[in-house]
Amino acid sequence: MAKGRRSTRRGKVTVVGIGPGSIDHMTIRAIREIRAADSIVGFAFYIHQVRSVIRPTAKVYSSGMGHEIDRASLALKLASRGEKVAIVSGGDPGVYGMAGPVIETANKLGVKVDVVVVPGITAATASAATLGAPLMTDFAVISLSDLLVPRNRILERVKAALKGDFVLVLYNPQSRARKEPLRLVHRILMRYRKSSTPVGIVTAYARRGEKTIVTTLERMLDYEIDMASTIIVGNSSTKTFNQKILTPRGYYSRS
Amino acid sequence: MAKGRRSTRRGKVTVVGIGPGSIDHMTIRAIREIRAADSIVGFAFYIHQVRSVIRPTAKVYSSGMGHEIDRASLALKLASRGEKVAIVSGGDPGVYGMAGPVIETANKLGVKVDVVVVPGITAATASAATLGAPLMTDFAVISLSDLLVPRNRILERVKAALKGDFVLVLYNPQSRARKEPLRLVHRILMRYRKSSTPVGIVTAYARRGEKTIVTTLERMLDYEIDMASTIIVGNSSTKTFNQKILTPRGYYSRS
């Protein structure tokens, strides 16, 4: 009887943003969606992060790094059987996260289930919060991962953003195996921005080993930078004081 | 006795991001900080949004639109007397919010209190979530308010972002009194991007009267757009299907 009821229920995939590193930075809605799910699908690292809010009776499908399309396909398959599925996605699912793969895969496979995206705190704003207020003027978010995007396009984007005097937020700045893009970007930054431009490096925000560095463009490569780091590079008006980075929005210059 | 204890306590201002429109999109930490505060300072509209989580014994200082520096000064003054003060800020406090004014004012006044910023869900990611997955590649966030930023600089930024093929997120697109910047930006967009480029307009996310429009660059000005709207303009690879907007990140083109 219970089984019969289940198969007529319309399935649903909820792509849940779990924020930058601890339950503390999850929204009420994100927690509720995970608790309500029949099945949880996700990268093992993120599953671990939300373990304490998963119902003990829920089925958990965790997998290794990468495999985004496999996870999306699995979630859609479970949902097409009538299940309520939550896919957990670090930070915000719409910023280099699982929202795209799920929506694109649903379309490719022609699966007719509801897909809902629940936003989460993304690394740009989490890092900015710990650094002070570097994003108070217009900013550009750029991923330095050249796995899916040609390296030249990344460099062209950096140049365009510098031309617009945007504050830059660099996601996925480097990994053990991929150090070249950050070097190339740094060379461009040094050409177009003052070497004293404030730079913030936030690693493992709200996680064990969290580290915040306030430095300058000239010295930024002296610090440890990895896949858990986010880098914010100030624009022409960004300043540093008391180990905080601020890009003034003009409240004082106006008055 | 209690009074004496209070004055030796070190005060603190916490700038709390309350997210885009409902308690549901607040983080656990944001709610805890508001509950713990002796005093709450904020724009009346945001105070109203979080009313249900404010302790009945807390003092509430609400004020009208604008007045950012007054609010920052008041919060710092209360904190310098030893109070725990929460300033509520819509969305994320670091994205055109109260983080900047508070840190800048603390510096100007030389006030020695701790300032902590608690990130919140910002309009870019909330709007993206309801539209599908438009921000899966690099994007630029631009405010069209010309109150604090010269109009020409806004237009130059838009042009630079178009040159870099960024997805655009436009904050504060227009108000009753300010319609000109959006018209000018639209003219530039039409010159540099295809008129069929997908555009999403999200108004009053997670609030009464929430409205999501999926349209094209050519038709975007036919819709109602106000201060509670966020506009997302796709880049050269953004597509629309089933009333969702997706900028593919390349998972399928790779395989």
Short mmCIF file of C-alpha atoms in Angstrom, two decimals:
data_model
loop_
_atom_site.label_atom_id
_atom_site.label_comp_id
_atom_site.label_asym_id
_atom_site.label_seq_id
_atom_site.Cartn_x
_atom_site.Cartn_y
_atom_site.Cartn_z
CA MET A 1 0.00 0.00 0.00
CA ALA A 2 2.71 2.43 1.00
CA LYS A 3 4.64 1.34 -2.09
CA GLY A 4 1.66 1.95 -4.34
CA ARG A 5 1.24 5.42 -2.97
CA ARG A 6 4.88 6.19 -3.53
CA SER A 7 4.95 5.32 -7.21
CA THR A 8 2.11 7.70 -8.06
CA ARG A 9 3.75 10.58 -6.19
CA ARG A 10 5.47 13.09 -8.47
CA GLY A 11 9.20 13.04 -7.85
CA LYS A 12 11.33 16.07 -7.32
CA VAL A 13 15.01 16.97 -7.31
CA THR A 14 16.01 19.80 -5.01
CA VAL A 15 19.51 21.15 -5.57
CA VAL A 16 20.46 22.43 -2.14
CA GLY A 17 23.16 25.02 -1.51
CA ILE A 18 24.83 24.07 1.76
CA GLY A 19 27.01 27.16 2.07
CA PRO A 20 30.72 27.47 2.63
CA GLY A 21 31.65 25.06 5.38
CA SER A 22 29.43 24.54 8.39
CA ILE A 23 25.81 23.95 9.32
CA ASP A 24 25.89 27.46 10.81
CA HIS A 25 25.96 29.03 7.37
CA MET A 26 23.09 26.94 5.98
CA THR A 27 19.67 28.48 5.57
CA ILE A 28 16.55 27.21 7.34
CA ARG A 29 15.17 26.19 3.96
CA ALA A 30 18.28 24.20 2.99
CA ILE A 31 18.16 22.27 6.25
CA ARG A 32 14.45 21.57 5.83
CA GLU A 33 14.91 20.28 2.28
CA ILE A 34 17.66 17.87 3.34
CA ARG A 35 15.59 16.60 6.27
CA ALA A 36 12.58 16.04 4.01
CA ALA A 37 14.44 14.07 1.33
CA ASP A 38 14.03 10.32 0.71
CA SER A 39 17.47 10.23 -0.91
CA ILE A 40 20.54 12.45 -0.65
CA VAL A 41 23.02 12.57 -3.52
CA GLY A 42 26.36 14.37 -3.37
CA PHE A 43 30.12 14.61 -3.37
CA ALA A 44 31.32 12.75 -0.23
CA PHE A 45 32.95 15.86 1.26
CA TYR A 46 29.65 17.77 1.18
CA ILE A 47 27.62 14.80 2.42
CA HIS A 48 29.94 14.70 5.40
CA GLN A 49 29.38 18.42 6.03
CA VAL A 50 25.60 18.00 6.36
CA ARG A 51 25.60 14.52 7.96
CA SER A 52 24.02 15.78 11.19
CA VAL A 53 20.89 17.05 9.43
CA ILE A 54 20.22 13.96 7.27
CA ARG A 55 17.33 11.77 8.48
CA PRO A 56 18.64 8.38 9.64
CA THR A 57 16.19 6.61 7.32
CA ALA A 58 17.24 8.52 4.20
CA LYS A 59 19.28 6.73 1.54
CA VAL A 60 22.64 8.39 0.93
CA TYR A 61 24.50 8.19 -2.39
CA SER A 62 27.91 9.78 -2.04
CA SER A 63 30.57 9.89 -4.72
CA GLY A 64 34.07 11.22 -5.37
CA MET A 65 35.21 14.53 -6.83
CA GLY A 66 33.99 15.27 -10.36
CA HIS A 67 31.24 12.97 -11.71
CA GLU A 68 28.75 15.87 -11.83
CA ILE A 69 26.75 14.37 -14.70
CA ASP A 70 26.61 10.93 -13.00
CA ARG A 71 25.24 12.51 -9.82
CA ALA A 72 22.71 14.55 -11.77
CA SER A 73 21.56 11.46 -13.73
CA LEU A 74 21.23 9.37 -10.57
CA ALA A 75 19.18 12.04 -8.80
CA LEU A 76 16.86 12.41 -11.79
CA LYS A 77 16.43 8.63 -12.06
CA LEU A 78 15.48 8.35 -8.37
CA ALA A 79 13.07 11.28 -8.72
CA SER A 80 11.44 9.82 -11.81
CA ARG A 81 10.45 6.85 -9.59
CA GLY A 82 8.58 9.29 -7.36
CA GLU A 83 11.26 10.02 -4.76
CA LYS A 84 12.05 13.33 -3.15
CA VAL A 85 15.76 13.71 -3.84
CA ALA A 86 18.14 16.33 -2.46
CA ILE A 87 21.44 16.95 -4.24
CA VAL A 88 23.83 18.77 -1.94
CA SER A 89 26.09 21.37 -3.53
CA GLY A 90 28.85 23.31 -1.75
CA GLY A 91 28.35 27.09 -1.46
CA ASP A 92 25.62 28.11 -3.88
CA PRO A 93 24.48 25.49 -6.43
CA GLY A 94 24.18 28.09 -9.20
CA VAL A 95 27.79 29.34 -8.96
CA TYR A 96 29.94 26.59 -10.56
CA GLY A 97 27.77 24.09 -8.64
CA MET A 98 25.21 21.34 -9.33
CA ALA A 99 22.27 23.47 -10.57
CA GLY A 100 23.56 23.55 -14.15
CA PRO A 101 24.36 19.83 -14.54
CA VAL A 102 20.96 18.84 -13.10
CA ILE A 103 18.90 21.20 -15.28
CA GLU A 104 20.95 20.39 -18.39
CA THR A 105 20.76 16.63 -17.80
CA ALA A 106 17.01 16.74 -17.17
CA ASN A 107 16.65 18.45 -20.50
CA LYS A 108 18.97 16.04 -22.35
CA LEU A 109 17.25 12.96 -20.93
CA GLY A 110 13.77 14.47 -21.24
CA VAL A 111 13.04 13.56 -17.63
CA LYS A 112 9.77 15.07 -16.39
CA VAL A 113 10.40 15.82 -12.74
CA ASP A 114 10.38 19.11 -10.88
CA VAL A 115 13.80 20.63 -10.33
CA VAL A 116 14.08 23.27 -7.61
CA VAL A 117 17.23 25.19 -6.70
CA VAL A 118 17.73 26.38 -3.10
CA PRO A 119 20.38 29.14 -2.92
CA GLY A 120 23.28 29.00 -0.47
CA ILE A 121 26.00 31.35 0.75
CA THR A 122 28.61 31.44 -2.00
CA ALA A 123 32.38 31.79 -1.47
CA ALA A 124 32.46 35.35 -2.85
CA THR A 125 30.29 36.77 -0.09
CA ALA A 126 31.62 34.48 2.65
CA SER A 127 35.19 35.48 1.86
CA ALA A 128 34.24 39.14 1.60
CA ALA A 129 32.62 38.97 5.04
CA THR A 130 35.75 37.70 6.70
CA LEU A 131 37.96 40.21 4.84
CA GLY A 132 35.81 43.27 5.67
CA ALA A 133 33.89 44.87 2.80
CA PRO A 134 35.83 44.45 -0.46
CA LEU A 135 32.75 43.95 -2.69
CA MET A 136 30.94 47.22 -1.98
CA THR A 137 31.34 48.24 -5.62
CA ASP A 138 30.80 46.23 -8.81
CA PHE A 139 32.68 42.96 -9.01
CA ALA A 140 33.38 40.10 -11.40
CA VAL A 141 33.44 36.42 -10.44
CA ILE A 142 35.86 34.26 -12.45
CA SER A 143 36.80 30.60 -12.06
CA LEU A 144 40.41 29.80 -12.90
CA SER A 145 39.68 26.13 -13.54
CA ASP A 146 40.59 25.43 -17.16
CA LEU A 147 39.06 21.97 -17.13
CA LEU A 148 35.84 23.09 -18.85
CA VAL A 149 36.77 26.55 -20.10
CA PRO A 150 39.67 27.29 -22.50
CA ARG A 151 42.51 29.04 -20.70
CA ASN A 152 42.56 31.92 -23.18
CA ARG A 153 38.96 32.75 -22.48
CA ILE A 154 39.76 32.95 -18.77
CA LEU A 155 42.61 35.37 -19.42
CA GLU A 156 40.48 37.48 -21.78
CA ARG A 157 37.82 37.72 -19.08
CA VAL A 158 40.37 38.84 -16.52
CA LYS A 159 41.58 41.56 -18.90
CA ALA A 160 38.03 42.75 -19.60
CA ALA A 161 37.25 42.88 -15.87
CA LEU A 162 40.41 44.91 -15.23
CA LYS A 163 39.40 47.33 -17.96
CA GLY A 164 36.08 47.86 -16.17
CA ASP A 165 37.88 48.42 -12.84
CA PHE A 166 35.87 45.58 -11.30
CA VAL A 167 36.89 44.06 -7.99
CA LEU A 168 37.80 40.45 -8.90
CA VAL A 169 36.73 37.30 -7.13
CA LEU A 170 38.74 34.27 -8.23
CA TYR A 171 37.21 30.84 -7.60
CA ASN A 172 39.20 27.58 -7.87
CA PRO A 173 42.43 29.59 -8.08
CA GLN A 174 44.79 26.62 -8.13
CA SER A 175 45.20 22.96 -7.26
CA ARG A 176 48.22 20.76 -6.82
CA ALA A 177 48.10 19.82 -10.49
CA ARG A 178 47.01 23.18 -11.89
CA LYS A 179 49.19 26.16 -11.03
CA GLU A 180 49.69 27.75 -14.44
CA PRO A 181 46.41 29.75 -14.78
CA LEU A 182 46.99 31.64 -11.51
CA ARG A 183 50.57 32.55 -12.54
CA LEU A 184 49.31 33.86 -15.89
CA VAL A 185 46.49 35.80 -14.25
CA HIS A 186 48.89 37.27 -11.72
CA ARG A 187 51.15 38.48 -14.51
CA ILE A 188 48.20 40.27 -16.15
CA LEU A 189 47.08 41.75 -12.81
CA MET A 190 50.57 43.12 -12.15
CA ARG A 191 50.55 44.78 -15.54
CA TYR A 192 47.18 46.52 -15.14
CA ARG A 193 46.83 47.17 -11.39
CA LYS A 194 49.14 48.76 -8.86
CA SER A 195 51.37 46.25 -7.09
CA SER A 196 50.09 47.66 -3.76
CA THR A 197 46.46 46.72 -4.60
CA PRO A 198 44.90 44.95 -1.60
CA VAL A 199 44.36 41.22 -2.04
CA GLY A 200 42.55 38.84 0.31
CA ILE A 201 42.99 35.08 0.33
CA VAL A 202 40.41 33.10 2.29
CA THR A 203 40.95 29.38 2.67
CA ALA A 204 38.54 26.85 4.23
CA TYR A 205 36.03 29.48 5.42
CA ALA A 206 34.03 28.22 8.43
CA ARG A 207 36.00 24.96 8.37
CA ARG A 208 38.77 23.53 10.47
CA GLY A 209 42.00 25.21 9.37
CA GLU A 210 40.26 28.40 8.20
CA LYS A 211 42.83 30.99 7.18
CA THR A 212 42.48 34.60 6.13
CA ILE A 213 45.36 36.51 4.53
CA VAL A 214 45.30 40.23 3.82
CA THR A 215 48.17 41.11 1.49
CA THR A 216 48.97 42.96 -1.75
CA LEU A 217 48.97 42.03 -5.40
CA GLU A 218 52.75 42.01 -5.40
CA ARG A 219 53.00 39.46 -2.61
CA MET A 220 49.93 37.30 -3.15
CA LEU A 221 51.77 34.33 -4.66
CA ASP A 222 53.95 34.06 -1.53
CA TYR A 223 51.02 32.44 0.30
CA GLU A 224 49.53 28.98 0.24
CA ILE A 225 46.62 28.86 -2.20
CA ASP A 226 44.60 25.74 -2.97
CA MET A 227 41.19 24.51 -4.17
CA ALA A 228 39.60 25.59 -0.88
CA SER A 229 40.84 29.17 -1.39
CA THR A 230 39.01 32.17 -2.78
CA ILE A 231 40.99 35.26 -3.80
CA ILE A 232 39.59 38.78 -3.85
CA VAL A 233 41.62 41.41 -5.72
CA GLY A 234 40.72 45.04 -5.02
CA ASN A 235 40.08 47.69 -7.68
CA SER A 236 41.59 51.18 -7.98
CA SER A 237 39.79 52.48 -4.88
CA THR A 238 40.20 49.50 -2.51
CA LYS A 239 42.05 50.18 0.76
CA THR A 240 43.36 48.18 3.68
CA PHE A 241 43.20 49.19 7.33
CA ASN A 242 43.37 47.24 10.58
CA GLN A 243 43.78 44.06 8.54
CA LYS A 244 40.41 44.67 6.85
CA ILE A 245 39.85 45.30 3.14
CA LEU A 246 37.34 47.96 2.11
CA THR A 247 36.24 49.21 -1.29
CA PRO A 248 34.41 52.44 -0.38
CA ARG A 249 31.04 52.91 -2.04
CA GLY A 250 31.28 56.69 -1.92
CA TYR A 251 29.13 57.56 1.10
CA TYR A 252 31.86 59.78 2.49
CA SER A 253 33.07 61.29 -0.76
CA ARG A 254 29.47 62.31 -1.48
CA SER A 255 28.99 64.25 1.74
CA MET B 1 25.57 45.54 39.54
CA ALA B 2 24.29 44.34 36.22
CA LYS B 3 24.89 47.82 34.89
CA GLY B 4 28.46 47.86 36.13
CA ARG B 5 29.16 44.56 34.45
CA ARG B 6 27.74 45.81 31.22
CA SER B 7 29.99 48.86 30.93
CA THR B 8 33.19 46.84 31.23
CA ARG B 9 32.05 44.38 28.57
CA ARG B 10 33.63 44.93 25.16
CA GLY B 11 30.99 45.99 22.66
CA LYS B 12 30.53 44.51 19.25
CA VAL B 13 28.72 45.35 16.05
CA THR B 14 27.58 42.39 13.98
CA VAL B 15 26.46 43.26 10.47
CA VAL B 16 23.96 40.52 9.71
CA GLY B 17 22.91 39.49 6.21
CA ILE B 18 19.24 38.58 6.42
CA GLY B 19 18.93 37.23 2.87
CA PRO B 20 16.50 38.08 0.15
CA GLY B 21 13.05 38.17 1.71
CA SER B 22 12.00 35.62 4.30
CA ILE B 23 13.25 33.98 7.49
CA ASP B 24 13.49 30.79 5.43
CA HIS B 25 16.51 32.11 3.56
CA MET B 26 18.35 33.26 6.68
CA THR B 27 21.25 31.23 7.99
CA ILE B 28 21.36 29.65 11.46
CA ARG B 29 24.17 32.03 12.36
CA ALA B 30 22.26 35.13 11.23
CA ILE B 31 19.26 34.15 13.35
CA ARG B 32 21.48 33.45 16.36
CA GLU B 33 23.24 36.82 16.08
CA ILE B 34 19.94 38.70 15.96
CA ARG B 35 18.58 36.76 18.96
CA ALA B 36 21.73 37.48 20.96
CA ALA B 37 21.78 41.24 20.34
CA ASP B 38 21.03 43.87 22.98
CA SER B 39 20.11 46.32 20.23
CA ILE B 40 18.99 45.94 16.63
CA VAL B 41 19.61 48.72 14.13
CA GLY B 42 18.25 48.77 10.59
CA PHE B 43 16.12 50.07 7.78
CA ALA B 44 12.47 49.63 8.87
CA PHE B 45 11.66 47.29 5.97
CA TYR B 46 14.39 44.83 7.03
CA ILE B 47 13.56 45.12 10.74
CA HIS B 48 10.03 44.10 9.82
CA GLN B 49 11.36 41.10 7.86
CA VAL B 50 13.16 39.67 10.92
CA ARG B 51 10.69 40.83 13.59
CA SER B 52 9.80 37.27 14.60
CA VAL B 53 13.38 36.41 15.58
CA ILE B 54 14.13 39.56 17.62
CA ARG B 55 14.10 39.05 21.42
CA PRO B 56 11.19 40.95 23.00
CA THR B 57 13.61 42.67 25.41
CA ALA B 58 15.95 43.94 22.68
CA LYS B 59 15.96 47.64 21.82
CA VAL B 60 15.07 48.28 18.19
CA TYR B 61 16.24 51.34 16.26
CA SER B 62 14.62 51.41 12.86
CA SER B 63 15.00 54.17 10.29
CA GLY B 64 13.91 55.10 6.76
CA MET B 65 15.56 54.38 3.41
CA GLY B 66 19.07 55.79 3.00
CA HIS B 67 20.76 57.09 6.18
CA GLU B 68 23.43 54.35 5.99
CA ILE B 69 26.04 56.46 7.76
CA ASP B 70 23.60 57.47 10.53
CA ARG B 71 22.76 53.83 11.17
CA ALA B 72 26.42 52.84 11.17
CA SER B 73 27.29 55.67 13.61
CA LEU B 74 24.44 54.78 15.95
CA ALA B 75 25.40 51.11 16.03
CA LEU B 76 29.04 51.97 16.75
CA LYS B 77 28.02 54.39 19.50
CA LEU B 78 25.87 51.75 21.21
CA ALA B 79 28.65 49.18 20.90
CA SER B 80 31.24 51.54 22.33
CA ARG B 81 29.10 51.57 25.52
CA GLY B 82 29.55 47.82 25.71
CA GLU B 83 26.42 46.65 23.92
CA LYS B 84 26.08 43.76 21.50
CA VAL B 85 24.54 45.41 18.46
CA ALA B 86 23.19 43.73 15.34
CA ILE B 87 22.75 45.79 12.18
CA VAL B 88 20.41 44.02 9.80
CA SER B 89 21.22 44.30 6.09
CA GLY B 90 19.08 42.93 3.24
CA GLY B 91 20.62 40.14 1.17
CA ASP B 92 24.35 40.06 1.87
CA PRO B 93 25.82 42.99 3.85
CA GLY B 94 28.97 43.04 1.70
CA VAL B 95 27.17 43.49 -1.63
CA TYR B 96 25.97 47.13 -1.69
CA GLY B 97 24.91 46.61 1.94
CA MET B 98 25.85 47.84 5.43
CA ALA B 99 29.27 46.18 5.83
CA GLY B 100 31.08 49.02 4.04
CA PRO B 101 29.45 51.95 5.86
CA VAL B 102 30.06 50.32 9.27
CA ILE B 103 33.73 49.49 8.69
CA GLU B 104 34.41 52.85 7.05
CA THR B 105 32.65 54.78 9.82
CA ALA B 106 34.46 52.84 12.56
CA ASN B 107 37.70 53.85 10.92
CA LYS B 108 36.72 57.50 10.44
CA LEU B 109 35.53 57.85 14.03
CA GLY B 110 38.38 55.77 15.44
CA VAL B 111 35.89 53.64 17.37
CA LYS B 112 37.52 50.60 18.98
CA VAL B 113 34.85 47.93 18.86
CA ASP B 114 34.80 44.58 17.12
CA VAL B 115 32.99 44.55 13.79
CA VAL B 116 31.91 41.17 12.45
CA VAL B 117 30.15 40.55 9.14
CA VAL B 118 27.77 37.59 8.79
CA PRO B 119 27.15 36.73 5.13
CA GLY B 120 23.64 36.30 3.71
CA ILE B 121 22.08 35.05 0.49
CA THR B 122 22.53 37.83 -2.06
CA ALA B 123 20.07 38.72 -4.83
CA ALA B 124 22.39 37.39 -7.56
CA THR B 125 22.24 33.80 -6.36
CA ALA B 126 18.63 33.95 -5.15
CA SER B 127 17.48 35.23 -8.54
CA ALA B 128 19.65 32.70 -10.36
CA ALA B 129 18.08 29.88 -8.32
CA THR B 130 14.57 30.80 -9.32
CA LEU B 131 15.57 31.28 -12.98
CA GLY B 132 17.42 27.95 -13.30
CA ALA B 133 21.21 28.13 -13.66
CA PRO B 134 22.21 31.30 -15.50
CA LEU B 135 25.43 31.90 -13.48
CA MET B 136 27.24 28.64 -14.22
CA THR B 137 29.98 30.58 -16.01
CA ASP B 138 31.79 33.77 -15.00
CA PHE B 139 29.56 36.72 -14.20
CA ALA B 140 29.75 40.42 -13.34
CA VAL B 141 27.61 42.14 -10.71
CA ILE B 142 26.78 45.80 -11.45
CA SER B 143 24.54 48.23 -9.58
CA LEU B 144 22.70 50.69 -11.82
CA SER B 145 22.16 53.18 -8.99
CA ASP B 146 23.91 56.40 -9.99
CA LEU B 147 23.46 57.99 -6.58
CA LEU B 148 27.02 57.18 -5.45
CA VAL B 149 28.70 56.15 -8.69
CA PRO B 150 28.97 58.40 -11.79
CA ARG B 151 26.69 57.19 -14.57
CA ASN B 152 29.53 57.05 -17.07
CA ARG B 153 31.49 54.66 -14.90
CA ILE B 154 28.46 52.35 -14.76
CA LEU B 155 28.18 52.36 -18.55
CA GLU B 156 31.92 51.75 -18.98
CA ARG B 157 31.65 48.77 -16.63
CA VAL B 158 28.78 47.34 -18.62
CA LYS B 159 30.80 47.66 -21.83
CA ALA B 160 33.84 45.99 -20.26
CA ALA B 161 31.70 43.12 -18.95
CA LEU B 162 30.18 42.63 -22.40
CA LYS B 163 33.64 42.53 -23.92
CA GLY B 164 34.54 39.70 -21.51
CA ASP B 165 31.31 37.81 -22.40
CA PHE B 166 30.32 37.81 -18.74
CA VAL B 167 26.79 36.97 -17.69
CA LEU B 168 25.51 40.22 -16.15
CA VAL B 169 23.66 40.64 -12.88
CA LEU B 170 22.09 44.10 -12.54
CA TYR B 171 21.22 45.27 -9.02
CA ASN B 172 18.97 48.29 -8.31
CA PRO B 173 18.00 48.41 -12.00
CA GLN B 174 15.51 51.24 -11.71
CA SER B 175 13.22 53.14 -9.37
CA ARG B 176 10.26 55.43 -9.97
CA ALA B 177 12.58 58.43 -10.07
CA ARG B 178 15.51 56.79 -11.86
CA LYS B 179 14.79 55.17 -15.19
CA GLU B 180 17.53 56.61 -17.37
CA PRO B 181 20.47 54.30 -16.45
CA LEU B 182 18.55 51.14 -17.39
CA ARG B 183 17.51 52.64 -20.76
CA LEU B 184 21.14 53.54 -21.50
CA VAL B 185 22.40 50.12 -20.42
CA HIS B 186 19.75 48.44 -22.54
CA ARG B 187 20.87 50.39 -25.59
CA ILE B 188 24.46 49.19 -25.05
CA LEU B 189 23.32 45.60 -24.47
CA MET B 190 21.34 45.63 -27.73
CA ARG B 191 24.38 46.84 -29.59
CA TYR B 192 26.76 44.16 -28.26
CA ARG B 193 24.54 41.12 -27.60
CA LYS B 194 22.00 39.30 -29.74
CA SER B 195 18.46 40.58 -29.24
CA SER B 196 17.40 36.97 -28.52
CA THR B 197 19.78 36.72 -25.50
CA PRO B 198 17.87 35.24 -22.53
CA VAL B 199 17.07 37.71 -19.75
CA GLY B 200 15.55 36.95 -16.35
CA ILE B 201 13.83 39.51 -14.17
CA VAL B 202 13.20 38.47 -10.57
CA THR B 203 11.16 40.80 -8.38
CA ALA B 204 10.51 40.45 -4.63
CA TYR B 205 12.13 36.99 -4.33
CA ALA B 206 10.69 35.03 -1.39
CA ARG B 207 8.30 37.90 -0.64
CA ARG B 208 4.63 38.48 -1.18
CA GLY B 209 4.17 39.40 -4.85
CA GLU B 210 7.27 37.48 -5.99
CA LYS B 211 7.47 37.50 -9.78
CA THR B 212 9.83 35.76 -12.18
CA ILE B 213 9.99 36.73 -15.85
CA VAL B 214 11.97 34.80 -18.46
CA THR B 215 12.28 36.91 -21.60
CA THR B 216 14.81 38.19 -24.13
CA LEU B 217 17.06 41.22 -24.33
CA GLU B 218 14.82 42.69 -27.01
CA ARG B 219 11.70 42.55 -24.84
CA MET B 220 13.07 43.09 -21.35
CA LEU B 221 11.91 46.70 -21.03
CA ASP B 222 8.29 45.64 -21.69
CA TYR B 223 8.10 44.30 -18.13
CA GLU B 224 7.68 45.98 -14.77
CA ILE B 225 11.08 46.56 -13.17
CA ASP B 226 11.60 48.29 -9.82
CA MET B 227 13.98 48.56 -6.85
CA ALA B 228 13.02 45.06 -5.70
CA SER B 229 14.03 43.59 -9.08
CA THR B 230 17.26 41.91 -10.09
CA ILE B 231 18.00 41.38 -13.78
CA ILE B 232 20.22 38.63 -15.16
CA VAL B 233 21.38 38.98 -18.78
CA GLY B 234 22.80 35.85 -20.39
CA ASN B 235 26.09 35.68 -22.31
CA SER B 236 26.75 34.23 -25.77
CA SER B 237 26.12 30.65 -24.64
CA THR B 238 23.05 31.13 -22.42
CA LYS B 239 19.90 29.24 -23.46
CA THR B 240 16.28 29.06 -22.40
CA PHE B 241 14.17 25.95 -22.13
CA ASN B 242 11.00 25.07 -20.22
CA GLN B 243 10.99 28.62 -18.86
CA LYS B 244 14.41 28.06 -17.25
CA ILE B 245 17.61 29.91 -18.10
CA LEU B 246 20.85 27.94 -18.33
CA THR B 247 24.40 28.97 -19.15
CA PRO B 248 26.07 25.59 -19.80
CA ARG B 249 29.40 25.10 -18.10
CA GLY B 250 30.64 22.68 -20.75
CA TYR B 251 30.10 19.29 -19.10
CA TYR B 252 28.36 18.01 -22.23
CA SER B 253 30.54 19.67 -24.83
CA ARG B 254 33.56 18.09 -23.12
CA SER B 255 32.30 14.52 -23.32
#
